[in-house]
Each structure stands twice: as C-alpha cells, then as structure tokens.
Tab-separated table of C-alpha atoms in Angstrom:
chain	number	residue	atom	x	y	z
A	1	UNK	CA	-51.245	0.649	43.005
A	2	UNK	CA	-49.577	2.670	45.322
A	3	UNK	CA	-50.045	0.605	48.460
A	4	UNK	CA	-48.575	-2.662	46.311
A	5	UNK	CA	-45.055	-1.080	46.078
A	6	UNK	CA	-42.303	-1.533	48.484
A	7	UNK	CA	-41.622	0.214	51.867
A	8	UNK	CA	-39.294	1.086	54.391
A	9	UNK	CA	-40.745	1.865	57.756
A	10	UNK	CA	-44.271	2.610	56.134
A	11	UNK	CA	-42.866	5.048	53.478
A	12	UNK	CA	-43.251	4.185	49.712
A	13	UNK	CA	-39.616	4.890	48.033
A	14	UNK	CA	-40.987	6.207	44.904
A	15	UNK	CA	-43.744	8.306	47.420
A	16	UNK	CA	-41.559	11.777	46.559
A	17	UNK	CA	-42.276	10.646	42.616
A	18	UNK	CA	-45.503	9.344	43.056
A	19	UNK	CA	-46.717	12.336	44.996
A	20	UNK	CA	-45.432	14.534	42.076
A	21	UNK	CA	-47.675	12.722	39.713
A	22	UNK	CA	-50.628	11.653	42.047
A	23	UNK	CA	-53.281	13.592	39.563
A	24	UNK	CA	-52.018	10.949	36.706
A	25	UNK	CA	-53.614	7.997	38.811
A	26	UNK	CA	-57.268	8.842	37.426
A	27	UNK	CA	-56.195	8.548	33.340
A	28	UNK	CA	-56.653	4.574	32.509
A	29	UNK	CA	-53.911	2.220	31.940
A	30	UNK	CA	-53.583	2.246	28.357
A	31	UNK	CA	-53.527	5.832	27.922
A	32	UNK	CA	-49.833	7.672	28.512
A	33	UNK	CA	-49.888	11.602	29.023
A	34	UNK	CA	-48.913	13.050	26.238
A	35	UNK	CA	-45.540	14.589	27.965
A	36	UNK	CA	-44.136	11.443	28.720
A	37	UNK	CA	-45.079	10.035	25.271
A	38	UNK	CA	-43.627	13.511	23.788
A	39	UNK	CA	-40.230	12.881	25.914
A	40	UNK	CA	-39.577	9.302	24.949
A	41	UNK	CA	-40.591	9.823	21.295
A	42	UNK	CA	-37.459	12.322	21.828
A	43	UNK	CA	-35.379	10.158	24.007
A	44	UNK	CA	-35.922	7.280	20.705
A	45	UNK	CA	-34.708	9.409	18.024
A	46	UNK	CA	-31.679	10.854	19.964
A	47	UNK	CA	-31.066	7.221	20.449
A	48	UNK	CA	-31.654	6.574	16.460
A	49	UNK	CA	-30.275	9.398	15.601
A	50	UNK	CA	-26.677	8.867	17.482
A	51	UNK	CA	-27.050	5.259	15.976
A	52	UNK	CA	-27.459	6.108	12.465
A	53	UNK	CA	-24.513	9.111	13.162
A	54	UNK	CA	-22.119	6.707	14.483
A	55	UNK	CA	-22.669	4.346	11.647
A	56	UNK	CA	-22.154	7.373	9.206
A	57	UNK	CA	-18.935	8.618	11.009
A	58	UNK	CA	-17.607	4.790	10.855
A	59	UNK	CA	-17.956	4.136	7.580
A	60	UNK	CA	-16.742	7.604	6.826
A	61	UNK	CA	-13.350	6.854	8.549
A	62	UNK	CA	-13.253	3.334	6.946
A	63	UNK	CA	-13.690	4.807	3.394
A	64	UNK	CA	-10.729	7.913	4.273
A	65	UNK	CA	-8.512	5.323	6.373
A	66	UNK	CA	-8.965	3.417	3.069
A	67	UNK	CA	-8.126	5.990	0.136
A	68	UNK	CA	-5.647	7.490	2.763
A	69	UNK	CA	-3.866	3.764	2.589
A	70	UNK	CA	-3.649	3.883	-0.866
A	71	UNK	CA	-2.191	6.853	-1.503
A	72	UNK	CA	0.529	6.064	0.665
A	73	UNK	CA	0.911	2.333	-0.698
A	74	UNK	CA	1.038	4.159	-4.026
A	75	UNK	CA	3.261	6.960	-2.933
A	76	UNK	CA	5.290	4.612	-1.183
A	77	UNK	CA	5.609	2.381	-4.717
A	78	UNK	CA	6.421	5.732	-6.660
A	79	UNK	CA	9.516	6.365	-4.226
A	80	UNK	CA	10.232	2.315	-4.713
A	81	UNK	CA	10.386	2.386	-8.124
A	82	UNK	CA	12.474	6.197	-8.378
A	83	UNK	CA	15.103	4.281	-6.063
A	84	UNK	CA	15.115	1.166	-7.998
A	85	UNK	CA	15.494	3.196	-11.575
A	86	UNK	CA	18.626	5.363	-9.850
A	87	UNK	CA	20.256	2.280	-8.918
A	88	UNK	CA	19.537	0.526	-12.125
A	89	UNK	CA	21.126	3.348	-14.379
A	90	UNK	CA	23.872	3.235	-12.123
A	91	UNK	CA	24.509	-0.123	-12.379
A	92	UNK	CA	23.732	-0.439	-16.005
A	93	UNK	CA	26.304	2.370	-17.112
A	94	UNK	CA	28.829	0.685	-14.968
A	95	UNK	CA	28.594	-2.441	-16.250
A	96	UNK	CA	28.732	-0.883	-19.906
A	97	UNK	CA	31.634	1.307	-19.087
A	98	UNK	CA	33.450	-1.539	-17.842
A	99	UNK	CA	32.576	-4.099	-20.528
A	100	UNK	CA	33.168	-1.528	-23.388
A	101	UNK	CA	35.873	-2.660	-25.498
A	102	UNK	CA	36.696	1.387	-26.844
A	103	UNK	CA	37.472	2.165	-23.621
A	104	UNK	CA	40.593	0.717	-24.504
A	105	UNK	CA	41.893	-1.204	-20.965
A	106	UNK	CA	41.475	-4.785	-20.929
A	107	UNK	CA	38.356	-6.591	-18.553
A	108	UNK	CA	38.921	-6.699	-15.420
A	109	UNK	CA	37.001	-9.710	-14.302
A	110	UNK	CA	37.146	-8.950	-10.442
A	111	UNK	CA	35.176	-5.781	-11.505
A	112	UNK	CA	32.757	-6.680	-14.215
A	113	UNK	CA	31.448	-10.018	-11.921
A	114	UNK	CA	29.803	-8.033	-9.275
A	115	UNK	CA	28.245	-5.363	-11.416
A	116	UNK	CA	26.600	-8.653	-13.556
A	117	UNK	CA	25.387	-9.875	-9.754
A	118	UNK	CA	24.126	-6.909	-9.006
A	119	UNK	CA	22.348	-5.888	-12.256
A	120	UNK	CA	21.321	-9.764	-12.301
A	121	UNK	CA	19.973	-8.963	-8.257
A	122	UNK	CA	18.029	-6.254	-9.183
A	123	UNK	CA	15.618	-7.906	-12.289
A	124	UNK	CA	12.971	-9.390	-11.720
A	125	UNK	CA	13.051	-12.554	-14.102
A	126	UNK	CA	9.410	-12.806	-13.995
A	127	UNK	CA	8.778	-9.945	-16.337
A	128	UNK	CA	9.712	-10.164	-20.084
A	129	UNK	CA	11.414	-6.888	-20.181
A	130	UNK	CA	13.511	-7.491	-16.938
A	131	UNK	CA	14.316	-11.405	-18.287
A	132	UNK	CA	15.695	-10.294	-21.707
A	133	UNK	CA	17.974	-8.160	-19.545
A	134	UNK	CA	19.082	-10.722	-17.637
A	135	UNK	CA	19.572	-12.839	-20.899
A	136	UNK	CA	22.135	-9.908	-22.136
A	137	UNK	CA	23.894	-9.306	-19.079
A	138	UNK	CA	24.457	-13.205	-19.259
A	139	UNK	CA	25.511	-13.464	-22.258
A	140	UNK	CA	27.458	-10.184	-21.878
A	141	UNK	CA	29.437	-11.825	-19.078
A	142	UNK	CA	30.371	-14.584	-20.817
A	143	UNK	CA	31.758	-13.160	-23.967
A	144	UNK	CA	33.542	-10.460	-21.947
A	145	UNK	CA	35.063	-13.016	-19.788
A	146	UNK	CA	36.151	-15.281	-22.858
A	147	UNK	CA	33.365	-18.346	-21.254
A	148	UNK	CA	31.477	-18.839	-24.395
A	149	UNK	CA	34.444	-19.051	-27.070
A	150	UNK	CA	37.193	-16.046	-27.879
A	151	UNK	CA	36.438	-12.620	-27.601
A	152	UNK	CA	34.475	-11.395	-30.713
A	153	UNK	CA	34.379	-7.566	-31.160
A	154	UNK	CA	31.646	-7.968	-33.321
A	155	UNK	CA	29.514	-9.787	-31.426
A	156	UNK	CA	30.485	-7.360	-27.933
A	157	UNK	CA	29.316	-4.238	-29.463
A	158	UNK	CA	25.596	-5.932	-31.061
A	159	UNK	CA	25.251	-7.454	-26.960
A	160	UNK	CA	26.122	-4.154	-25.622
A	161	UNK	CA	23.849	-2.137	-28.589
A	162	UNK	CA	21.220	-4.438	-27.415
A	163	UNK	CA	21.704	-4.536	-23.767
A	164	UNK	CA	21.528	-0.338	-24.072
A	165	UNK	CA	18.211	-0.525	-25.911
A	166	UNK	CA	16.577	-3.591	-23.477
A	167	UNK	CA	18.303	-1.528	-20.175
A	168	UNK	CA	16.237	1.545	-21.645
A	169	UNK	CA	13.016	-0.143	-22.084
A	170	UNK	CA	13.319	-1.483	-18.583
A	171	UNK	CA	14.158	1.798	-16.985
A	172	UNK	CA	10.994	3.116	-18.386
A	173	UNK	CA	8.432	0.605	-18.195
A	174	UNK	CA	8.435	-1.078	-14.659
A	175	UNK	CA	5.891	-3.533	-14.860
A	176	UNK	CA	6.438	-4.933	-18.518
C-alpha cells in the first residue's frame, strides 16, 4: 500500500502520516480502530446535531418573525381604525351642527357640500352599517339643500335623529 501512493523525489507525501500510523498496517481491511471509528461517530452527530439545531433555530425565527408580524399588522389596524373613528366624529358632528335647523342660521351650501364629501369619502359602501350612512348623509344633503322638494322640518330632524343613531353604530362597530 504504501509503495502505490504518489512521490516526489522518492518521498511518499502522506510518509509523515503514514509513519505515525505504520503499526495500523497489520489490522485487516475491514476492520477500523476503534479511535477513528470513535472520532467520526463524533464528527457525524456534531454534523446532525448542527443540522437538526439550525432547522430548530429556523423555524423558531419563522414562527416569532410570524406572530411578531401580526401583532404589528394588528397594532397597526388598532391605530387605523382610532384615526379613522377621530376623524369620523369630527366629521359627523360637523355635518350635524351645520345641517341642524335649531341652530337657527340658514344652510350654507358651500359648507355643508364638503363635509357630505368627506363623510361620504370616509364609508366604506361595502358594509351595511357604513352604506345606511351614506344613504342618510344623501338624503340629508338633499333635503338640506332643498334637491328633493321644499325644506320639511319634520322630515330634517327624523334624517338627522337617524343619521345620529346609524353615525353611532358605525363609530362603534368597524367591520359591520
């Protein structure tokens, strides 16, 4: 075995190596010592064992990268939805306040226009809740502006009674 492996000016390069184990060259070829068998059984499970820990580190980062996202996402919603009910209110109470016939000043249609738009901007006509809104700030507008017949008081304090009540309900439950 030894004179089969490659030289350099009649010197083996594994000759240091090979002179280091030279009392191994008796044991038959089948048969490992039971060091080197000992040090790659250990060499394999480090390897396994920084394989499996590498797959339970990633998919321990996945799973907190995950939960981590949706707390934010739903954090993030919370805030959302806090901003959206501010504005709302706000733009609710001043379109009441300026439709409201006890107030006693007369509509001021340059004033009560955009605060419909913007109410109208800020519903989502998909959900019942935020389309019967919509549906009293319309026909708000158009009684208030005289667009659907002469002004009836009757009639403006049941849209506004109404539009109070559906307003509330919308403030309070977002996704109904």
């Amino acid at each position: 075995l030894l004179n089969s492996l490659p030289t350099v000016a009649g010197r083996s390069f594994l000759a240091p190596f090979m002179a280091g184990v030279s009392h191994l060259t008796h044991l038959p070829a089948n048969h490992m010592p039971t060091e080197i068998l000992a040090a790659l059984i250990g060499l394999g499970g480090a390897f396994v064992g920084a394989i499996v820990q590498w797959f339970v580190a990633r998919s321990t980062i996945r799973s907190e990268t995950e939960r981590l996202h949706r707390q934010l996402s739903a954090e993030f919603r919370l805030q959302q939805f806090s901003q959206w009910q501010n504005q709302f209110q706000t733009a609710m109470s001043e379109l009441l306040a300026a439709t409201d016939h006890e107030a006693g000043k007369p509509f001021q249609k340059e004033r009560i226009v955009p605060l419909v738009l913007k109410v109208q901007l800020m519903l989502n006509p998909h959900l019942a809740s935020h389309a019967q809104v919509n549906n009293l700030v319309n026909n708000l507008a158009l009684t208030v502006n005289g667009w659907h017949g002469p002004q009836d008081l009757s009639s403006l304090l049941e849209i506004h009674g109404a539009l109070l009540e559906a307003a509330r309900q919308t403030l309070y439950l977002p996704g109904k």
